[in-house]
Amino acid sequence: FVSIRRGLFNTRDRAEHSRKRKTVSHTFSAKSIGQFEQYIHGNIEEFVKQWNRLSDLQGNPKTGYVSLDALNWFNYLAFDIIGDLAFGAPFGMLEKGQDIAEMRLDPKDPPKYVAAVEVLNRRGEVSATLGCMPSIIPFAKYIPDRFFSEGLEAVENLAGIAIARVSERLKPEVMANNTRVDLLARLMEGKDGNGNRLERAELTAEALTQLIAGSDTTSNTACAILYWCMTTPHVLPKLRKALDEALPKDIEVPSHAMVKEIP
């Protein structure tokens, strides 16, 4: 599961893990996470806007309802949120309504575009398989089965997505006017016990870890919650009533503070 270089979640060296943990730990303090809400909130607003737009454009004239694949949209939402937090800007999947992300295998390469959700899934499957059979890792790319060739390509492409986004964020003209307090900013500020910051490759690897850890896990969970809310009797009316009592009528996307006291 190592990509670019070993990160906090896959280093096997105790001293290296301790150094990384000290550098990264402040990123997940309660104060830092509270500051992330502004970026999460903006993406959820775009999510709601897109679903309202689809309902207006494609909805049944009599009911106003539209049928859509919620998991695709939860994937776009999760990737845009984690892109916003870990790389300084959303991927734009919600705005485009499709799975697409820029990637570069080297910061100086011209950009290419890949289906990021698909890349993440392929990468996870092939990495898990090779992890169970490490003896075939040196030969995997020669196995005449697309599972291995496309999976290994996905490993590279996922790293390329992180390289492209971190490169964009580290441009001097971007850094000069940057006031963001997101995950990447926190990672860039982090120092180990000797006062050293993460160098570029390590920073990119740690940002990539956030993308892997925070995307399909979030989208699958959100979609499952929606499914059970819609299919379990009495849940939706009860939820609607609780939200209507807690929120002003003109609020479509509440802040955490508005809903945190709901039982």
PDB file of N, CA and C in Angstrom, residues 46-137:
ATOM      1  N   GLU A  46     -22.987  22.954  -2.593  1.00  0.00           N
ATOM      2  CA  GLU A  46     -22.944  22.638  -4.029  1.00  0.00           C
ATOM      3  C   GLU A  46     -23.692  21.331  -4.315  1.00  0.00           C
ATOM      4  N   PHE A  47     -23.546  20.358  -3.432  1.00  0.00           N
ATOM      5  CA  PHE A  47     -24.238  19.064  -3.542  1.00  0.00           C
ATOM      6  C   PHE A  47     -25.753  19.273  -3.577  1.00  0.00           C
ATOM      7  N   VAL A  48     -26.269  20.037  -2.626  1.00  0.00           N
ATOM      8  CA  VAL A  48     -27.710  20.309  -2.556  1.00  0.00           C
ATOM      9  C   VAL A  48     -28.170  21.083  -3.789  1.00  0.00           C
ATOM     10  N   LYS A  49     -27.361  22.045  -4.206  1.00  0.00           N
ATOM     11  CA  LYS A  49     -27.688  22.844  -5.394  1.00  0.00           C
ATOM     12  C   LYS A  49     -27.825  21.953  -6.630  1.00  0.00           C
ATOM     13  N   GLN A  50     -26.905  20.981  -6.773  1.00  0.00           N
ATOM     14  CA  GLN A  50     -26.941  20.100  -7.943  1.00  0.00           C
ATOM     15  C   GLN A  50     -28.156  19.180  -7.913  1.00  0.00           C
ATOM     16  N   TRP A  51     -28.517  18.673  -6.724  1.00  0.00           N
ATOM     17  CA  TRP A  51     -29.703  17.802  -6.633  1.00  0.00           C
ATOM     18  C   TRP A  51     -30.982  18.603  -6.903  1.00  0.00           C
ATOM     19  N   ASN A  52     -31.040  19.842  -6.414  1.00  0.00           N
ATOM     20  CA  ASN A  52     -32.189  20.702  -6.709  1.00  0.00           C
ATOM     21  C   ASN A  52     -32.278  20.993  -8.204  1.00  0.00           C
ATOM     22  N   ARG A  53     -31.116  21.228  -8.817  1.00  0.00           N
ATOM     23  CA  ARG A  53     -31.081  21.506 -10.266  1.00  0.00           C
ATOM     24  C   ARG A  53     -31.590  20.303 -11.061  1.00  0.00           C
ATOM     25  N   LEU A  54     -31.142  19.106 -10.682  1.00  0.00           N
ATOM     26  CA  LEU A  54     -31.593  17.893 -11.374  1.00  0.00           C
ATOM     27  C   LEU A  54     -33.103  17.709 -11.209  1.00  0.00           C
ATOM     28  N   SER A  55     -33.595  18.006 -10.027  1.00  0.00           N
ATOM     29  CA  SER A  55     -35.032  17.882  -9.787  1.00  0.00           C
ATOM     30  C   SER A  55     -35.821  18.861 -10.660  1.00  0.00           C
ATOM     31  N   ASP A  56     -35.294  20.080 -10.790  1.00  0.00           N
ATOM     32  CA  ASP A  56     -35.967  21.102 -11.611  1.00  0.00           C
ATOM     33  C   ASP A  56     -35.927  20.754 -13.098  1.00  0.00           C
ATOM     34  N   LEU A  57     -34.773  20.252 -13.569  1.00  0.00           N
ATOM     35  CA  LEU A  57     -34.589  20.005 -15.002  1.00  0.00           C
ATOM     36  C   LEU A  57     -35.175  18.674 -15.459  1.00  0.00           C
ATOM     37  N   GLN A  58     -34.997  17.634 -14.636  1.00  0.00           N
ATOM     38  CA  GLN A  58     -35.338  16.281 -15.069  1.00  0.00           C
ATOM     39  C   GLN A  58     -36.464  15.654 -14.271  1.00  0.00           C
ATOM     40  N   GLY A  59     -37.002  16.389 -13.300  1.00  0.00           N
ATOM     41  CA  GLY A  59     -38.025  15.818 -12.431  1.00  0.00           C
ATOM     42  C   GLY A  59     -39.329  15.544 -13.152  1.00  0.00           C
ATOM     43  N   ASN A  60     -40.070  14.603 -12.640  1.00  0.00           N
ATOM     44  CA  ASN A  60     -41.397  14.304 -13.149  1.00  0.00           C
ATOM     45  C   ASN A  60     -42.288  15.540 -12.998  1.00  0.00           C
ATOM     46  N   PRO A  61     -42.918  16.018 -14.091  1.00  0.00           N
ATOM     47  CA  PRO A  61     -43.716  17.252 -14.012  1.00  0.00           C
ATOM     48  C   PRO A  61     -44.808  17.207 -12.949  1.00  0.00           C
ATOM     49  N   LYS A  62     -45.332  16.006 -12.677  1.00  0.00           N
ATOM     50  CA  LYS A  62     -46.428  15.887 -11.709  1.00  0.00           C
ATOM     51  C   LYS A  62     -45.927  15.853 -10.264  1.00  0.00           C
ATOM     52  N   THR A  63     -44.799  15.174 -10.049  1.00  0.00           N
ATOM     53  CA  THR A  63     -44.319  14.994  -8.670  1.00  0.00           C
ATOM     54  C   THR A  63     -43.147  15.897  -8.313  1.00  0.00           C
ATOM     55  N   GLY A  64     -42.371  16.319  -9.323  1.00  0.00           N
ATOM     56  CA  GLY A  64     -41.160  17.107  -9.064  1.00  0.00           C
ATOM     57  C   GLY A  64     -39.967  16.261  -8.683  1.00  0.00           C
ATOM     58  N   TYR A  65     -40.151  14.941  -8.606  1.00  0.00           N
ATOM     59  CA  TYR A  65     -39.064  14.049  -8.205  1.00  0.00           C
ATOM     60  C   TYR A  65     -38.239  13.598  -9.404  1.00  0.00           C
ATOM     61  N   VAL A  66     -36.969  13.314  -9.146  1.00  0.00           N
ATOM     62  CA  VAL A  66     -36.081  12.767 -10.175  1.00  0.00           C
ATOM     63  C   VAL A  66     -35.401  11.527  -9.594  1.00  0.00           C
ATOM     64  N   SER A  67     -35.143  10.533 -10.443  1.00  0.00           N
ATOM     65  CA  SER A  67     -34.414   9.336 -10.003  1.00  0.00           C
ATOM     66  C   SER A  67     -32.939   9.515 -10.308  1.00  0.00           C
ATOM     67  N   LEU A  68     -32.071   9.204  -9.350  1.00  0.00           N
ATOM     68  CA  LEU A  68     -30.632   9.311  -9.580  1.00  0.00           C
ATOM     69  C   LEU A  68     -29.903   8.269  -8.754  1.00  0.00           C
ATOM     70  N   ASP A  69     -28.661   7.990  -9.131  1.00  0.00           N
ATOM     71  CA  ASP A  69     -27.822   7.049  -8.385  1.00  0.00           C
ATOM     72  C   ASP A  69     -27.111   7.830  -7.288  1.00  0.00           C
ATOM     73  N   ALA A  70     -27.600   7.683  -6.066  1.00  0.00           N
ATOM     74  CA  ALA A  70     -27.072   8.495  -4.958  1.00  0.00           C
ATOM     75  C   ALA A  70     -25.604   8.202  -4.688  1.00  0.00           C
ATOM     76  N   LEU A  71     -25.163   6.945  -4.871  1.00  0.00           N
ATOM     77  CA  LEU A  71     -23.771   6.628  -4.545  1.00  0.00           C
ATOM     78  C   LEU A  71     -22.801   7.428  -5.405  1.00  0.00           C
ATOM     79  N   ASN A  72     -23.110   7.586  -6.702  1.00  0.00           N
ATOM     80  CA  ASN A  72     -22.238   8.404  -7.560  1.00  0.00           C
ATOM     81  C   ASN A  72     -22.086   9.802  -6.989  1.00  0.00           C
ATOM     82  N   TRP A  73     -23.218  10.382  -6.581  1.00  0.00           N
ATOM     83  CA  TRP A  73     -23.174  11.757  -6.082  1.00  0.00           C
ATOM     84  C   TRP A  73     -22.483  11.847  -4.731  1.00  0.00           C
ATOM     85  N   PHE A  74     -22.644  10.839  -3.886  1.00  0.00           N
ATOM     86  CA  PHE A  74     -21.913  10.841  -2.617  1.00  0.00           C
ATOM     87  C   PHE A  74     -20.414  10.682  -2.853  1.00  0.00           C
ATOM     88  N   ASN A  75     -20.043   9.942  -3.904  1.00  0.00           N
ATOM     89  CA  ASN A  75     -18.619   9.872  -4.276  1.00  0.00           C
ATOM     90  C   ASN A  75     -18.095  11.243  -4.692  1.00  0.00           C
ATOM     91  N   TYR A  76     -18.857  11.950  -5.531  1.00  0.00           N
ATOM     92  CA  TYR A  76     -18.429  13.296  -5.956  1.00  0.00           C
ATOM     93  C   TYR A  76     -18.280  14.209  -4.740  1.00  0.00           C
ATOM     94  N   LEU A  77     -19.257  14.126  -3.830  1.00  0.00           N
ATOM     95  CA  LEU A  77     -19.225  14.970  -2.636  1.00  0.00           C
ATOM     96  C   LEU A  77     -18.001  14.660  -1.773  1.00  0.00           C
ATOM     97  N   ALA A  78     -17.770  13.373  -1.497  1.00  0.00           N
ATOM     98  CA  ALA A  78     -16.659  12.995  -0.623  1.00  0.00           C
ATOM     99  C   ALA A  78     -15.315  13.365  -1.243  1.00  0.00           C
ATOM    100  N   PHE A  79     -15.165  13.124  -2.552  1.00  0.00           N
ATOM    101  CA  PHE A  79     -13.901  13.462  -3.213  1.00  0.00           C
ATOM    102  C   PHE A  79     -13.688  14.973  -3.245  1.00  0.00           C
ATOM    103  N   ASP A  80     -14.739  15.741  -3.494  1.00  0.00           N
ATOM    104  CA  ASP A  80     -14.577  17.194  -3.512  1.00  0.00           C
ATOM    105  C   ASP A  80     -14.238  17.725  -2.120  1.00  0.00           C
ATOM    106  N   ILE A  81     -14.849  17.160  -1.085  1.00  0.00           N
ATOM    107  CA  ILE A  81     -14.540  17.606   0.281  1.00  0.00           C
ATOM    108  C   ILE A  81     -13.097  17.269   0.631  1.00  0.00           C
ATOM    109  N   ILE A  82     -12.688  16.022   0.401  1.00  0.00           N
ATOM    110  CA  ILE A  82     -11.331  15.639   0.790  1.00  0.00           C
ATOM    111  C   ILE A  82     -10.308  16.339  -0.107  1.00  0.00           C
ATOM    112  N   GLY A  83     -10.669  16.611  -1.374  1.00  0.00           N
ATOM    113  CA  GLY A  83      -9.789  17.404  -2.243  1.00  0.00           C
ATOM    114  C   GLY A  83      -9.614  18.807  -1.697  1.00  0.00           C
ATOM    115  N   ASP A  84     -10.712  19.390  -1.239  1.00  0.00           N
ATOM    116  CA  ASP A  84     -10.683  20.732  -0.662  1.00  0.00           C
ATOM    117  C   ASP A  84      -9.805  20.769   0.588  1.00  0.00           C
ATOM    118  N   LEU A  85      -9.923  19.735   1.421  1.00  0.00           N
ATOM    119  CA  LEU A  85      -9.182  19.714   2.686  1.00  0.00           C
ATOM    120  C   LEU A  85      -7.719  19.315   2.501  1.00  0.00           C
ATOM    121  N   ALA A  86      -7.471  18.268   1.705  1.00  0.00           N
ATOM    122  CA  ALA A  86      -6.116  17.703   1.610  1.00  0.00           C
ATOM    123  C   ALA A  86      -5.268  18.360   0.532  1.00  0.00           C
ATOM    124  N   PHE A  87      -5.919  19.004  -0.455  1.00  0.00           N
ATOM    125  CA  PHE A  87      -5.154  19.560  -1.574  1.00  0.00           C
ATOM    126  C   PHE A  87      -5.443  21.029  -1.855  1.00  0.00           C
ATOM    127  N   GLY A  88      -6.317  21.634  -1.070  1.00  0.00           N
ATOM    128  CA  GLY A  88      -6.502  23.077  -1.210  1.00  0.00           C
ATOM    129  C   GLY A  88      -7.591  23.521  -2.155  1.00  0.00           C
ATOM    130  N   ALA A  89      -8.242  22.585  -2.865  1.00  0.00           N
ATOM    131  CA  ALA A  89      -9.341  22.932  -3.765  1.00  0.00           C
ATOM    132  C   ALA A  89     -10.104  21.656  -4.106  1.00  0.00           C
ATOM    133  N   PRO A  90     -11.430  21.755  -4.296  1.00  0.00           N
ATOM    134  CA  PRO A  90     -12.183  20.559  -4.678  1.00  0.00           C
ATOM    135  C   PRO A  90     -11.803  20.103  -6.081  1.00  0.00           C
ATOM    136  N   PHE A  91     -12.077  18.853  -6.395  1.00  0.00           N
ATOM    137  CA  PHE A  91     -11.792  18.319  -7.730  1.00  0.00           C
ATOM    138  C   PHE A  91     -12.760  18.854  -8.781  1.00  0.00           C
ATOM    139  N   GLY A  92     -13.897  19.390  -8.346  1.00  0.00           N
ATOM    140  CA  GLY A  92     -14.904  19.889  -9.296  1.00  0.00           C
ATOM    141  C   GLY A  92     -15.847  18.808  -9.781  1.00  0.00           C
ATOM    142  N   MET A  93     -15.883  17.673  -9.088  1.00  0.00           N
ATOM    143  CA  MET A  93     -16.773  16.579  -9.515  1.00  0.00           C
ATOM    144  C   MET A  93     -18.245  16.955  -9.346  1.00  0.00           C
ATOM    145  N   LEU A  94     -18.582  17.623  -8.249  1.00  0.00           N
ATOM    146  CA  LEU A  94     -19.966  18.041  -8.030  1.00  0.00           C
ATOM    147  C   LEU A  94     -20.427  19.001  -9.113  1.00  0.00           C
ATOM    148  N   GLU A  95     -19.583  19.967  -9.414  1.00  0.00           N
ATOM    149  CA  GLU A  95     -19.938  20.978 -10.415  1.00  0.00           C
ATOM    150  C   GLU A  95     -20.139  20.345 -11.789  1.00  0.00           C
ATOM    151  N   LYS A  96     -19.261  19.383 -12.138  1.00  0.00           N
ATOM    152  CA  LYS A  96     -19.351  18.736 -13.453  1.00  0.00           C
ATOM    153  C   LYS A  96     -20.340  17.579 -13.459  1.00  0.00           C
ATOM    154  N   GLY A  97     -20.642  17.035 -12.276  1.00  0.00           N
ATOM    155  CA  GLY A  97     -21.521  15.883 -12.198  1.00  0.00           C
ATOM    156  C   GLY A  97     -20.886  14.632 -12.765  1.00  0.00           C
ATOM    157  N   GLN A  98     -19.552  14.536 -12.660  1.00  0.00           N
ATOM    158  CA  GLN A  98     -18.874  13.344 -13.156  1.00  0.00           C
ATOM    159  C   GLN A  98     -17.567  13.099 -12.403  1.00  0.00           C
ATOM    160  N   ASP A  99     -17.125  11.852 -12.490  1.00  0.00           N
ATOM    161  CA  ASP A  99     -15.911  11.401 -11.811  1.00  0.00           C
ATOM    162  C   ASP A  99     -14.703  11.731 -12.676  1.00  0.00           C
ATOM    163  N   ILE A 100     -14.001  12.823 -12.337  1.00  0.00           N
ATOM    164  CA  ILE A 100     -12.835  13.221 -13.127  1.00  0.00           C
ATOM    165  C   ILE A 100     -11.858  13.995 -12.245  1.00  0.00           C
ATOM    166  N   ALA A 101     -10.562  13.723 -12.431  1.00  0.00           N
ATOM    167  CA  ALA A 101      -9.538  14.436 -11.659  1.00  0.00           C
ATOM    168  C   ALA A 101      -8.265  14.553 -12.488  1.00  0.00           C
ATOM    169  N   GLU A 102      -7.558  15.644 -12.282  1.00  0.00           N
ATOM    170  CA  GLU A 102      -6.274  15.852 -12.964  1.00  0.00           C
ATOM    171  C   GLU A 102      -5.191  15.021 -12.293  1.00  0.00           C
ATOM    172  N   MET A 103      -4.266  14.473 -13.089  1.00  0.00           N
ATOM    173  CA  MET A 103      -3.129  13.753 -12.516  1.00  0.00           C
ATOM    174  C   MET A 103      -1.859  14.068 -13.305  1.00  0.00           C
ATOM    175  N   ARG A 104      -0.721  14.030 -12.616  1.00  0.00           N
ATOM    176  CA  ARG A 104       0.611  14.184 -13.217  1.00  0.00           C
ATOM    177  C   ARG A 104       1.545  13.227 -12.487  1.00  0.00           C
ATOM    178  N   LEU A 105       2.275  12.406 -13.216  1.00  0.00           N
ATOM    179  CA  LEU A 105       3.220  11.497 -12.570  1.00  0.00           C
ATOM    180  C   LEU A 105       4.456  12.233 -12.088  1.00  0.00           C
ATOM    181  N   ASP A 106       4.715  13.413 -12.664  1.00  0.00           N
ATOM    182  CA  ASP A 106       5.799  14.290 -12.247  1.00  0.00           C
ATOM    183  C   ASP A 106       5.254  15.715 -12.237  1.00  0.00           C
ATOM    184  N   PRO A 107       5.652  16.548 -11.269  1.00  0.00           N
ATOM    185  CA  PRO A 107       5.116  17.915 -11.214  1.00  0.00           C
ATOM    186  C   PRO A 107       5.267  18.691 -12.515  1.00  0.00           C
ATOM    187  N   LYS A 108       6.279  18.340 -13.334  1.00  0.00           N
ATOM    188  CA  LYS A 108       6.518  19.081 -14.571  1.00  0.00           C
ATOM    189  C   LYS A 108       5.765  18.508 -15.767  1.00  0.00           C
ATOM    190  N   ASP A 109       5.117  17.360 -15.599  1.00  0.00           N
ATOM    191  CA  ASP A 109       4.377  16.738 -16.704  1.00  0.00           C
ATOM    192  C   ASP A 109       3.144  17.558 -17.057  1.00  0.00           C
ATOM    193  N   PRO A 110       2.701  17.486 -18.334  1.00  0.00           N
ATOM    194  CA  PRO A 110       1.406  18.088 -18.678  1.00  0.00           C
ATOM    195  C   PRO A 110       0.281  17.309 -17.994  1.00  0.00           C
ATOM    196  N   PRO A 111      -0.832  17.961 -17.706  1.00  0.00           N
ATOM    197  CA  PRO A 111      -1.903  17.258 -16.991  1.00  0.00           C
ATOM    198  C   PRO A 111      -2.613  16.218 -17.851  1.00  0.00           C
ATOM    199  N   LYS A 112      -3.018  15.125 -17.209  1.00  0.00           N
ATOM    200  CA  LYS A 112      -3.920  14.136 -17.808  1.00  0.00           C
ATOM    201  C   LYS A 112      -5.114  14.023 -16.872  1.00  0.00           C
ATOM    202  N   TYR A 113      -6.182  13.400 -17.359  1.00  0.00           N
ATOM    203  CA  TYR A 113      -7.386  13.317 -16.543  1.00  0.00           C
ATOM    204  C   TYR A 113      -7.842  11.865 -16.420  1.00  0.00           C
ATOM    205  N   VAL A 114      -8.207  11.483 -15.198  1.00  0.00           N
ATOM    206  CA  VAL A 114      -8.591  10.105 -14.917  1.00  0.00           C
ATOM    207  C   VAL A 114      -9.869  10.093 -14.073  1.00  0.00           C
ATOM    208  N   ALA A 115     -10.534   8.929 -14.060  1.00  0.00           N
ATOM    209  CA  ALA A 115     -11.708   8.721 -13.206  1.00  0.00           C
ATOM    210  C   ALA A 115     -11.208   8.329 -11.814  1.00  0.00           C
ATOM    211  N   ALA A 116     -11.221   9.271 -10.889  1.00  0.00           N
ATOM    212  CA  ALA A 116     -10.558   9.089  -9.585  1.00  0.00           C
ATOM    213  C   ALA A 116     -11.220   8.013  -8.733  1.00  0.00           C
ATOM    214  N   VAL A 117     -12.547   7.948  -8.737  1.00  0.00           N
ATOM    215  CA  VAL A 117     -13.241   6.943  -7.921  1.00  0.00           C
ATOM    216  C   VAL A 117     -12.872   5.547  -8.409  1.00  0.00           C
ATOM    217  N   GLU A 118     -12.892   5.384  -9.723  1.00  0.00           N
ATOM    218  CA  GLU A 118     -12.523   4.092 -10.315  1.00  0.00           C
ATOM    219  C   GLU A 118     -11.058   3.760 -10.011  1.00  0.00           C
ATOM    220  N   VAL A 119     -10.193   4.743 -10.123  1.00  0.00           N
ATOM    221  CA  VAL A 119      -8.765   4.550  -9.831  1.00  0.00           C
ATOM    222  C   VAL A 119      -8.575   4.087  -8.385  1.00  0.00           C
ATOM    223  N   LEU A 120      -9.275   4.730  -7.456  1.00  0.00           N
ATOM    224  CA  LEU A 120      -9.139   4.369  -6.043  1.00  0.00           C
ATOM    225  C   LEU A 120      -9.589   2.927  -5.797  1.00  0.00           C
ATOM    226  N   ASN A 121     -10.705   2.546  -6.429  1.00  0.00           N
ATOM    227  CA  ASN A 121     -11.211   1.185  -6.246  1.00  0.00           C
ATOM    228  C   ASN A 121     -10.241   0.149  -6.802  1.00  0.00           C
ATOM    229  N   ARG A 122      -9.742   0.382  -8.023  1.00  0.00           N
ATOM    230  CA  ARG A 122      -8.801  -0.564  -8.638  1.00  0.00           C
ATOM    231  C   ARG A 122      -7.520  -0.667  -7.816  1.00  0.00           C
ATOM    232  N   ARG A 123      -7.043   0.468  -7.362  1.00  0.00           N
ATOM    233  CA  ARG A 123      -5.813   0.489  -6.578  1.00  0.00           C
ATOM    234  C   ARG A 123      -5.972  -0.326  -5.300  1.00  0.00           C
ATOM    235  N   GLY A 124      -7.110  -0.166  -4.622  1.00  0.00           N
ATOM    236  CA  GLY A 124      -7.337  -0.902  -3.382  1.00  0.00           C
ATOM    237  C   GLY A 124      -7.399  -2.400  -3.607  1.00  0.00           C
ATOM    238  N   GLU A 125      -8.076  -2.808  -4.681  1.00  0.00           N
ATOM    239  CA  GLU A 125      -8.231  -4.243  -4.952  1.00  0.00           C
ATOM    240  C   GLU A 125      -6.900  -4.906  -5.279  1.00  0.00           C
ATOM    241  N   VAL A 126      -6.102  -4.277  -6.152  1.00  0.00           N
ATOM    242  CA  VAL A 126      -4.842  -4.908  -6.553  1.00  0.00           C
ATOM    243  C   VAL A 126      -3.833  -4.870  -5.407  1.00  0.00           C
ATOM    244  N   SER A 127      -3.833  -3.798  -4.617  1.00  0.00           N
ATOM    245  CA  SER A 127      -2.900  -3.712  -3.484  1.00  0.00           C
ATOM    246  C   SER A 127      -3.220  -4.772  -2.440  1.00  0.00           C
ATOM    247  N   ALA A 128      -4.510  -4.974  -2.179  1.00  0.00           N
ATOM    248  CA  ALA A 128      -4.914  -5.986  -1.210  1.00  0.00           C
ATOM    249  C   ALA A 128      -4.536  -7.388  -1.695  1.00  0.00           C
ATOM    250  N   THR A 129      -4.722  -7.633  -2.992  1.00  0.00           N
ATOM    251  CA  THR A 129      -4.392  -8.947  -3.567  1.00  0.00           C
ATOM    252  C   THR A 129      -2.893  -9.212  -3.489  1.00  0.00           C
ATOM    253  N   LEU A 130      -2.099  -8.229  -3.892  1.00  0.00           N
ATOM    254  CA  LEU A 130      -0.640  -8.403  -3.869  1.00  0.00           C
ATOM    255  C   LEU A 130      -0.125  -8.485  -2.435  1.00  0.00           C
ATOM    256  N   GLY A 131      -0.822  -7.829  -1.506  1.00  0.00           N
ATOM    257  CA  GLY A 131      -0.432  -7.927  -0.103  1.00  0.00           C
ATOM    258  C   GLY A 131      -0.594  -9.333   0.443  1.00  0.00           C
ATOM    259  N   CYS A 132      -1.572 -10.064  -0.106  1.00  0.00           N
ATOM    260  CA  CYS A 132      -1.781 -11.466   0.308  1.00  0.00           C
ATOM    261  C   CYS A 132      -0.792 -12.412  -0.373  1.00  0.00           C
ATOM    262  N   MET A 133      -0.244 -11.968  -1.522  1.00  0.00           N
ATOM    263  CA  MET A 133       0.687 -12.809  -2.287  1.00  0.00           C
ATOM    264  C   MET A 133       1.933 -12.009  -2.662  1.00  0.00           C
ATOM    265  N   PRO A 134       2.711 -11.570  -1.655  1.00  0.00           N
ATOM    266  CA  PRO A 134       3.838 -10.665  -1.933  1.00  0.00           C
ATOM    267  C   PRO A 134       4.883 -11.257  -2.867  1.00  0.00           C
ATOM    268  N   SER A 135       4.947 -12.577  -2.969  1.00  0.00           N
ATOM    269  CA  SER A 135       5.969 -13.200  -3.833  1.00  0.00           C
ATOM    270  C   SER A 135       5.764 -12.853  -5.304  1.00  0.00           C
ATOM    271  N   ILE A 136       4.528 -12.487  -5.693  1.00  0.00           N
ATOM    272  CA  ILE A 136       4.301 -12.188  -7.120  1.00  0.00           C
ATOM    273  C   ILE A 136       4.424 -10.697  -7.444  1.00  0.00           C
ATOM    274  N   ILE A 137       4.711  -9.880  -6.426  1.00  0.00           N
ATOM    275  CA  ILE A 137       4.790  -8.425  -6.675  1.00  0.00           C
ATOM    276  C   ILE A 137       5.784  -8.078  -7.792  1.00  0.00           C
TER     277      ILE A 137
END
